[in-house]
Short mmCIF file of N, CA and C in Angstrom, two decimals:
data_model
loop_
_atom_site.label_atom_id
_atom_site.label_comp_id
_atom_site.label_asym_id
_atom_site.label_seq_id
_atom_site.Cartn_x
_atom_site.Cartn_y
_atom_site.Cartn_z
N MET A 1 132.74 80.66 91.98
CA MET A 1 131.76 80.73 91.04
C MET A 1 131.49 81.95 91.32
N THR A 2 131.23 82.97 90.13
CA THR A 2 130.55 84.18 90.17
C THR A 2 129.01 84.15 90.07
N GLU A 3 128.22 85.16 90.64
CA GLU A 3 127.16 85.40 90.17
C GLU A 3 126.73 86.67 90.42
N VAL A 4 125.99 86.90 89.36
CA VAL A 4 125.00 88.21 89.04
C VAL A 4 123.48 88.00 89.07
N SER A 5 122.92 89.16 89.30
CA SER A 5 121.51 88.88 89.18
C SER A 5 120.93 90.60 88.81
N ARG A 6 119.64 90.46 88.11
CA ARG A 6 119.19 91.35 87.80
C ARG A 6 117.53 91.29 87.53
N VAL A 7 116.63 92.23 87.74
CA VAL A 7 115.45 92.22 87.74
C VAL A 7 114.92 92.56 86.41
N ILE A 8 114.23 92.32 85.16
CA ILE A 8 113.96 92.81 84.10
C ILE A 8 112.55 92.60 83.92
N ASP A 9 112.06 93.88 83.66
CA ASP A 9 110.50 94.03 83.80
C ASP A 9 109.68 93.38 82.69
N VAL A 10 109.77 92.25 82.42
CA VAL A 10 108.83 91.53 81.65
C VAL A 10 109.02 90.21 82.01
N PRO A 11 107.86 89.17 81.54
CA PRO A 11 107.78 87.84 82.52
C PRO A 11 108.95 87.09 81.73
N PRO A 12 109.29 86.18 82.29
CA PRO A 12 110.16 84.88 82.46
C PRO A 12 110.02 84.50 80.60
N ASP A 13 108.86 83.99 80.56
CA ASP A 13 108.97 83.63 78.67
C ASP A 13 109.83 84.94 77.79
N ALA A 14 109.04 85.98 78.10
CA ALA A 14 109.47 86.98 77.25
C ALA A 14 111.42 86.98 77.33
N VAL A 15 111.89 86.83 78.35
CA VAL A 15 113.63 86.71 78.59
C VAL A 15 113.88 85.65 77.90
N PHE A 16 113.17 84.37 78.15
CA PHE A 16 113.81 83.24 77.56
C PHE A 16 113.74 83.11 76.00
N ASP A 17 112.69 83.89 75.32
CA ASP A 17 112.31 84.43 73.94
C ASP A 17 113.63 84.64 73.29
N VAL A 18 114.54 85.50 74.09
CA VAL A 18 115.86 86.13 73.97
C VAL A 18 116.96 84.73 73.93
N LEU A 19 117.07 84.39 74.98
CA LEU A 19 117.87 83.12 75.53
C LEU A 19 117.95 82.25 74.07
N ALA A 20 116.40 81.84 73.56
CA ALA A 20 116.23 80.91 72.85
C ALA A 20 116.69 81.27 71.22
N ASP A 21 116.88 82.57 71.05
CA ASP A 21 117.06 82.87 69.77
C ASP A 21 118.41 82.91 69.85
N GLY A 22 119.43 82.20 68.96
CA GLY A 22 120.79 82.01 69.04
C GLY A 22 121.76 83.03 68.43
N TRP A 23 120.59 83.63 67.41
CA TRP A 23 121.38 84.54 66.41
C TRP A 23 121.31 85.90 67.32
N LEU A 24 120.81 86.39 68.48
CA LEU A 24 121.00 87.37 69.35
C LEU A 24 121.85 87.24 70.43
N TYR A 25 122.58 85.99 70.22
CA TYR A 25 123.87 86.00 71.48
C TYR A 25 124.60 87.18 71.38
N ALA A 26 125.12 87.47 70.23
CA ALA A 26 126.30 88.37 70.41
C ALA A 26 125.86 89.56 71.03
N GLY A 27 124.45 89.98 70.81
CA GLY A 27 123.89 91.33 71.37
C GLY A 27 124.00 91.18 72.64
N TRP A 28 123.75 90.23 73.58
CA TRP A 28 123.92 90.21 75.08
C TRP A 28 124.89 89.83 76.30
N VAL A 29 125.93 89.00 74.94
CA VAL A 29 126.99 88.09 75.53
C VAL A 29 128.34 89.07 75.59
N VAL A 30 128.67 89.72 76.54
CA VAL A 30 129.89 90.44 76.58
C VAL A 30 131.53 89.99 75.42
N GLY A 31 131.71 90.37 74.50
CA GLY A 31 133.00 89.51 74.44
C GLY A 31 132.57 88.54 73.02
N SER A 32 131.45 88.15 73.09
CA SER A 32 131.12 87.33 71.55
C SER A 32 130.90 88.31 70.64
N SER A 33 131.37 88.06 69.29
CA SER A 33 131.50 89.49 68.44
C SER A 33 131.00 89.32 67.21
N HIS A 34 130.57 87.84 66.81
CA HIS A 34 130.08 87.62 65.82
C HIS A 34 129.62 86.09 65.73
N ILE A 35 128.32 86.15 65.26
CA ILE A 35 127.91 84.28 64.94
C ILE A 35 127.82 84.13 63.66
N ARG A 36 128.37 82.82 63.93
CA ARG A 36 128.41 82.05 62.23
C ARG A 36 127.70 80.92 61.75
N ASP A 37 127.12 80.68 62.78
CA ASP A 37 126.01 79.55 62.63
C ASP A 37 125.67 79.06 63.83
N VAL A 38 124.26 78.63 64.21
CA VAL A 38 123.16 78.41 65.09
C VAL A 38 122.41 77.05 64.98
N ASP A 39 122.70 76.09 65.42
CA ASP A 39 122.52 74.64 64.78
C ASP A 39 120.46 74.99 65.41
N GLN A 40 119.89 74.28 64.47
CA GLN A 40 118.88 74.35 64.02
C GLN A 40 117.54 74.12 65.55
N ASP A 41 118.25 73.18 66.32
CA ASP A 41 117.56 72.75 67.39
C ASP A 41 117.92 73.36 68.84
N TRP A 42 118.72 74.76 68.33
CA TRP A 42 119.02 75.58 69.55
C TRP A 42 117.89 76.11 70.30
N PRO A 43 117.25 76.19 71.73
CA PRO A 43 118.58 75.59 72.68
C PRO A 43 118.57 74.28 73.47
N GLY A 44 118.10 73.26 72.18
CA GLY A 44 118.02 71.62 73.00
C GLY A 44 119.26 71.38 73.35
N VAL A 45 119.51 70.39 74.36
CA VAL A 45 120.74 70.17 74.68
C VAL A 45 121.55 69.51 73.75
N GLY A 46 122.60 69.79 73.81
CA GLY A 46 124.03 69.43 72.58
C GLY A 46 124.03 70.46 71.52
N SER A 47 122.76 71.33 71.63
CA SER A 47 122.64 72.27 70.40
C SER A 47 123.95 73.10 70.68
N ARG A 48 124.60 74.23 69.39
CA ARG A 48 125.91 74.66 69.65
C ARG A 48 125.55 76.17 68.91
N ILE A 49 125.98 77.39 69.09
CA ILE A 49 126.29 78.63 68.57
C ILE A 49 127.91 78.75 68.06
N HIS A 50 127.75 78.76 67.22
CA HIS A 50 129.27 78.90 66.28
C HIS A 50 129.81 80.50 66.24
N HIS A 51 130.20 80.78 67.10
CA HIS A 51 130.62 82.52 67.48
C HIS A 51 132.24 82.66 67.50
N SER A 52 132.53 83.81 67.09
CA SER A 52 133.67 84.34 67.64
C SER A 52 133.66 85.04 68.63
N VAL A 53 134.95 85.58 69.26
CA VAL A 53 135.16 85.62 70.59
C VAL A 53 136.20 86.65 70.63
N GLY A 54 136.46 88.23 70.82
CA GLY A 54 137.35 89.36 71.01
C GLY A 54 137.04 90.19 69.62
N PRO A 55 137.69 91.21 69.52
CA PRO A 55 137.59 92.09 68.35
C PRO A 55 138.64 91.57 67.25
N TRP A 56 137.95 92.01 66.02
CA TRP A 56 138.98 91.73 64.82
C TRP A 56 140.00 92.47 64.77
N PRO A 57 141.22 91.92 64.29
CA PRO A 57 141.35 90.96 63.69
C PRO A 57 142.22 89.52 64.66
N VAL A 58 141.96 89.87 65.62
CA VAL A 58 142.43 88.97 66.54
C VAL A 58 141.32 88.11 67.37
N HIS A 59 140.25 87.70 66.93
CA HIS A 59 139.13 87.04 67.25
C HIS A 59 139.13 85.82 67.18
N ILE A 60 138.81 85.09 68.18
CA ILE A 60 138.90 83.63 68.29
C ILE A 60 137.49 83.02 67.54
N GLN A 61 137.54 81.73 66.98
CA GLN A 61 136.55 81.31 66.45
C GLN A 61 136.40 80.08 67.47
N ASP A 62 134.81 80.11 68.14
CA ASP A 62 134.80 79.04 68.61
C ASP A 62 133.52 78.99 68.94
N GLU A 63 132.82 77.93 69.99
CA GLU A 63 131.41 77.43 70.26
C GLU A 63 131.06 77.59 71.50
N THR A 64 129.52 77.90 71.89
CA THR A 64 129.04 77.84 72.79
C THR A 64 127.94 76.02 72.81
N VAL A 65 127.96 75.80 73.62
CA VAL A 65 126.79 74.17 74.04
C VAL A 65 126.13 74.37 74.98
N VAL A 66 124.80 73.88 74.68
CA VAL A 66 123.84 73.63 75.45
C VAL A 66 123.75 72.62 76.46
N THR A 67 124.04 72.76 77.84
CA THR A 67 124.16 71.19 78.29
C THR A 67 123.17 70.89 79.78
N ALA A 68 122.41 71.93 79.42
CA ALA A 68 120.78 71.78 79.82
C ALA A 68 120.03 72.85 80.01
N VAL A 69 118.54 72.28 80.11
CA VAL A 69 117.58 73.67 79.35
C VAL A 69 116.34 73.10 80.05
N GLN A 70 115.79 74.17 80.36
CA GLN A 70 114.54 73.87 81.00
C GLN A 70 113.38 75.24 80.26
N PRO A 71 113.10 74.95 79.19
CA PRO A 71 112.60 76.06 78.65
C PRO A 71 111.77 77.39 79.66
N GLY A 72 111.72 78.57 79.65
CA GLY A 72 111.21 79.65 80.48
C GLY A 72 111.91 79.58 81.73
N LEU A 73 112.64 78.68 82.41
CA LEU A 73 112.99 78.62 83.49
C LEU A 73 114.31 78.58 83.83
N SER A 74 115.51 77.99 82.96
CA SER A 74 116.96 77.77 83.28
C SER A 74 117.59 77.14 81.48
N LEU A 75 118.65 78.15 81.68
CA LEU A 75 119.61 77.66 80.50
C LEU A 75 121.04 77.56 80.99
N SER A 76 121.69 76.22 80.49
CA SER A 76 123.22 75.86 81.17
C SER A 76 123.74 75.55 79.96
N LEU A 77 124.87 76.30 80.03
CA LEU A 77 125.80 76.44 78.85
C LEU A 77 127.26 76.22 79.17
N GLU A 78 128.15 75.81 77.94
CA GLU A 78 129.21 75.38 78.50
C GLU A 78 130.15 76.51 77.24
N ALA A 79 130.63 77.57 77.47
CA ALA A 79 130.82 78.53 76.77
C ALA A 79 132.61 78.39 76.51
N ARG A 80 132.94 78.47 75.35
CA ARG A 80 134.31 77.97 74.92
C ARG A 80 135.30 79.02 74.26
N ALA A 81 136.21 79.48 74.49
CA ALA A 81 137.13 80.14 73.91
C ALA A 81 138.54 80.17 74.01
N TRP A 82 138.70 79.05 73.30
CA TRP A 82 140.02 78.54 73.01
C TRP A 82 141.26 79.41 72.60
N PRO A 83 142.04 79.66 73.14
CA PRO A 83 143.29 78.94 73.81
C PRO A 83 143.00 79.26 75.34
N VAL A 84 141.66 80.19 75.89
CA VAL A 84 141.77 80.73 77.28
C VAL A 84 141.04 79.76 77.94
N GLY A 85 140.24 78.82 77.77
CA GLY A 85 139.46 77.88 78.32
C GLY A 85 138.14 77.72 78.21
N ALA A 86 137.62 77.20 78.59
CA ALA A 86 135.83 76.78 78.92
C ALA A 86 135.51 77.33 80.19
N ALA A 87 133.63 77.84 80.13
CA ALA A 87 133.15 78.07 81.39
C ALA A 87 131.68 77.59 81.37
N ALA A 88 131.60 77.25 82.56
CA ALA A 88 130.21 77.13 82.84
C ALA A 88 129.34 77.92 82.85
N VAL A 89 127.99 78.12 82.78
CA VAL A 89 127.32 79.45 82.74
C VAL A 89 125.82 78.74 83.20
N GLY A 90 125.51 79.40 83.72
CA GLY A 90 124.34 78.88 84.04
C GLY A 90 123.39 80.22 84.36
N ILE A 91 122.13 80.21 83.59
CA ILE A 91 121.00 81.07 83.67
C ILE A 91 119.78 80.99 84.17
N THR A 92 119.28 81.35 85.39
CA THR A 92 117.82 80.95 85.90
C THR A 92 116.71 82.13 85.74
N LEU A 93 115.85 81.76 85.51
CA LEU A 93 114.76 82.31 85.68
C LEU A 93 113.80 82.49 86.40
N VAL A 94 113.58 83.44 87.53
CA VAL A 94 112.23 83.15 88.68
C VAL A 94 111.65 84.34 88.40
N PRO A 95 109.99 84.14 88.64
CA PRO A 95 109.21 85.34 88.18
C PRO A 95 109.23 86.04 89.52
N HIS A 96 109.38 87.25 89.33
CA HIS A 96 109.42 88.72 90.18
C HIS A 96 108.23 89.40 90.38
N GLY A 97 107.32 89.62 91.09
CA GLY A 97 106.00 90.52 90.36
C GLY A 97 106.10 90.21 89.25
N GLY A 98 105.75 91.32 88.34
CA GLY A 98 105.39 91.23 87.48
C GLY A 98 106.54 91.08 86.41
N GLY A 99 107.80 90.77 86.26
CA GLY A 99 108.76 90.50 85.68
C GLY A 99 109.55 89.34 86.24
N THR A 100 110.68 89.25 85.89
CA THR A 100 111.48 88.31 86.30
C THR A 100 112.95 88.81 86.74
N LEU A 101 113.51 87.69 87.76
CA LEU A 101 114.59 87.78 88.34
C LEU A 101 115.52 86.88 87.58
N VAL A 102 116.80 87.51 86.89
CA VAL A 102 117.47 86.72 86.23
C VAL A 102 118.67 86.60 86.91
N ARG A 103 119.16 85.07 87.15
CA ARG A 103 120.58 85.24 87.92
C ARG A 103 121.46 84.38 86.97
N MET A 104 122.76 84.90 86.91
CA MET A 104 124.03 84.12 85.84
C MET A 104 124.88 83.84 86.90
N THR A 105 125.09 82.61 86.79
CA THR A 105 126.64 82.28 87.45
C THR A 105 127.73 81.96 86.14
N GLU A 106 128.72 81.86 86.70
CA GLU A 106 129.95 81.51 85.74
C GLU A 106 130.95 81.23 86.58
N HIS A 107 131.99 80.01 85.94
CA HIS A 107 132.83 79.41 86.39
C HIS A 107 133.53 78.66 85.40
N VAL A 108 135.23 79.05 85.26
CA VAL A 108 136.24 78.42 84.30
C VAL A 108 136.07 77.05 84.62
N VAL A 109 136.30 76.06 83.95
CA VAL A 109 135.70 74.53 83.75
C VAL A 109 137.42 74.07 83.03
N ARG A 110 137.43 74.64 82.52
CA ARG A 110 138.97 73.95 81.68
C ARG A 110 139.77 75.37 80.97
N GLY A 111 140.93 74.51 80.84
CA GLY A 111 141.99 75.38 79.97
C GLY A 111 142.75 76.15 81.41
N PRO A 112 144.02 77.24 80.44
CA PRO A 112 144.40 77.96 81.31
C PRO A 112 144.03 78.86 82.46
N ALA A 113 142.98 79.42 81.95
CA ALA A 113 142.13 80.24 82.80
C ALA A 113 141.62 79.52 84.39
N LYS A 114 141.64 78.18 84.29
CA LYS A 114 141.31 77.47 85.67
C LYS A 114 142.26 77.73 86.84
N VAL A 115 143.28 78.00 86.52
CA VAL A 115 144.27 78.54 87.54
C VAL A 115 144.24 79.68 88.19
N LEU A 116 143.43 80.22 87.77
CA LEU A 116 143.68 81.62 88.01
C LEU A 116 142.87 81.51 89.78
N PRO A 117 142.98 82.01 90.71
CA PRO A 117 142.23 81.79 92.09
C PRO A 117 140.85 82.40 91.85
N ALA A 118 139.39 81.87 92.30
CA ALA A 118 138.79 82.33 91.91
C ALA A 118 138.09 83.76 92.41
N VAL A 119 138.70 84.34 93.51
CA VAL A 119 138.50 86.03 93.71
C VAL A 119 138.67 86.51 92.16
N LEU A 120 139.86 86.39 91.23
CA LEU A 120 140.71 86.76 90.45
C LEU A 120 139.67 86.72 89.06
N GLN A 121 139.15 85.47 89.09
CA GLN A 121 137.89 85.35 88.21
C GLN A 121 136.86 85.85 88.32
N SER A 122 136.34 86.16 89.83
CA SER A 122 135.18 86.90 89.80
C SER A 122 135.26 88.50 89.37
N LEU A 123 136.96 88.97 89.60
CA LEU A 123 137.08 90.24 89.75
C LEU A 123 136.62 90.45 88.00
N LEU A 124 137.03 89.56 87.23
CA LEU A 124 137.17 89.84 85.91
C LEU A 124 135.91 89.07 85.32
N LEU A 125 135.32 88.45 85.63
CA LEU A 125 133.68 87.85 84.94
C LEU A 125 132.53 89.08 85.31
N LYS A 126 132.74 89.46 86.91
CA LYS A 126 131.80 89.98 87.41
C LYS A 126 130.83 91.05 86.96
N PRO A 127 131.81 91.81 86.35
CA PRO A 127 131.74 93.17 85.54
C PRO A 127 131.33 92.78 84.03
N ARG A 128 131.41 91.71 83.42
CA ARG A 128 131.56 91.36 82.41
C ARG A 128 129.96 91.14 82.46
N ASN A 129 129.47 90.20 83.11
CA ASN A 129 128.20 89.46 83.16
C ASN A 129 127.29 90.64 83.42
N THR A 130 127.59 91.19 84.75
CA THR A 130 126.54 92.62 84.88
C THR A 130 126.36 93.38 83.57
N GLU A 131 127.37 93.67 82.66
CA GLU A 131 126.96 94.30 81.31
C GLU A 131 125.71 93.63 80.48
N SER A 132 126.52 92.09 80.77
CA SER A 132 125.73 91.08 79.82
C SER A 132 124.30 91.26 80.17
N LEU A 133 123.71 91.03 81.23
CA LEU A 133 122.63 90.90 81.97
C LEU A 133 121.88 92.27 81.76
N ALA A 134 122.56 93.35 81.32
CA ALA A 134 122.22 94.69 80.97
C ALA A 134 121.43 94.75 80.01
N ARG A 135 122.61 94.00 78.82
CA ARG A 135 122.11 93.97 77.44
C ARG A 135 120.95 93.01 77.35
N LEU A 136 120.61 91.82 77.72
CA LEU A 136 119.70 91.23 77.62
C LEU A 136 118.50 91.80 78.02
N ALA A 137 118.31 92.71 79.47
CA ALA A 137 117.46 93.50 79.91
C ALA A 137 116.79 94.11 78.83
N ASP A 138 117.67 95.19 78.08
CA ASP A 138 117.30 95.87 76.65
C ASP A 138 116.65 95.12 75.94
N LEU A 139 117.06 94.05 75.29
CA LEU A 139 116.56 93.08 74.57
C LEU A 139 115.39 92.46 74.87
N ALA A 140 115.24 91.90 75.78
CA ALA A 140 114.31 91.37 76.28
C ALA A 140 112.95 92.61 76.23
N THR A 141 113.37 93.66 76.56
CA THR A 141 112.37 94.33 77.31
C THR A 141 111.67 95.27 75.80
N GLY A 142 112.94 95.35 74.70
CA GLY A 142 112.72 95.89 73.42
C GLY A 142 111.83 94.71 72.54
N LYS A 143 111.80 93.76 72.87
CA LYS A 143 111.40 92.87 72.11
C LYS A 143 109.76 92.46 72.56
N HIS A 144 109.59 92.23 73.69
CA HIS A 144 108.55 92.31 74.59
C HIS A 144 107.29 93.58 74.40
N SER A 145 108.16 94.46 74.09
CA SER A 145 107.07 95.80 74.19
C SER A 145 106.46 95.85 72.55
N ARG A 146 107.60 95.28 71.67
CA ARG A 146 106.98 95.10 70.15
C ARG A 146 105.90 94.32 70.05
N THR A 147 105.94 93.19 70.88
CA THR A 147 105.31 92.29 70.75
C THR A 147 103.63 92.36 71.19
N LYS A 148 104.21 93.44 72.42
CA LYS A 148 102.75 93.66 73.14
C LYS A 148 101.96 94.57 72.44
N THR A 149 102.68 95.36 71.75
CA THR A 149 101.73 96.90 71.07
C THR A 149 101.42 96.31 70.03
N GLY A 150 101.56 95.39 69.34
CA GLY A 150 101.37 94.90 68.21
C GLY A 150 102.59 95.30 67.12
N HIS A 151 103.58 95.84 67.40
CA HIS A 151 104.62 96.17 66.54
C HIS A 151 105.75 94.85 66.26
N PRO A 152 105.45 94.07 65.79
CA PRO A 152 106.18 92.53 65.75
C PRO A 152 107.81 92.98 64.88
N ARG A 153 108.56 92.54 65.42
CA ARG A 153 110.28 92.84 64.81
C ARG A 153 109.62 92.39 63.44
N PRO A 154 110.73 93.29 62.50
CA PRO A 154 110.38 93.34 61.11
C PRO A 154 111.16 91.69 60.79
#
């Protein structure tokens, strides 16, 4: 299992606000290139984000499904990108001073990529997930600062 973490200088609820907006998924998940639809009950268990993975014109249309959620605390997903496979992704939010320690885990659960040794999976996933958390931090910080200053998103 690959794990990355990052401290984001906003409260856990502000980070979860970004996670709970499925339309922002392609803005922070590296590799997701286009959101086609988001189930109305996102991020409820069983709800889906219908997305494309990869660059046009060779992108794959697939989906990500919520497998567990504790609002403000954690989100567990099954991210699919067939024919490559599917991965279990866990995101936990822990209060850290005035901010949030975000931990993200990922491991392949199905498909051809599952045969890759854990060390190789980690070499591929760690840089991608580190960048994903950097993007999540930017979105959460920007969204929170606009809300805090009374300048909500248009």
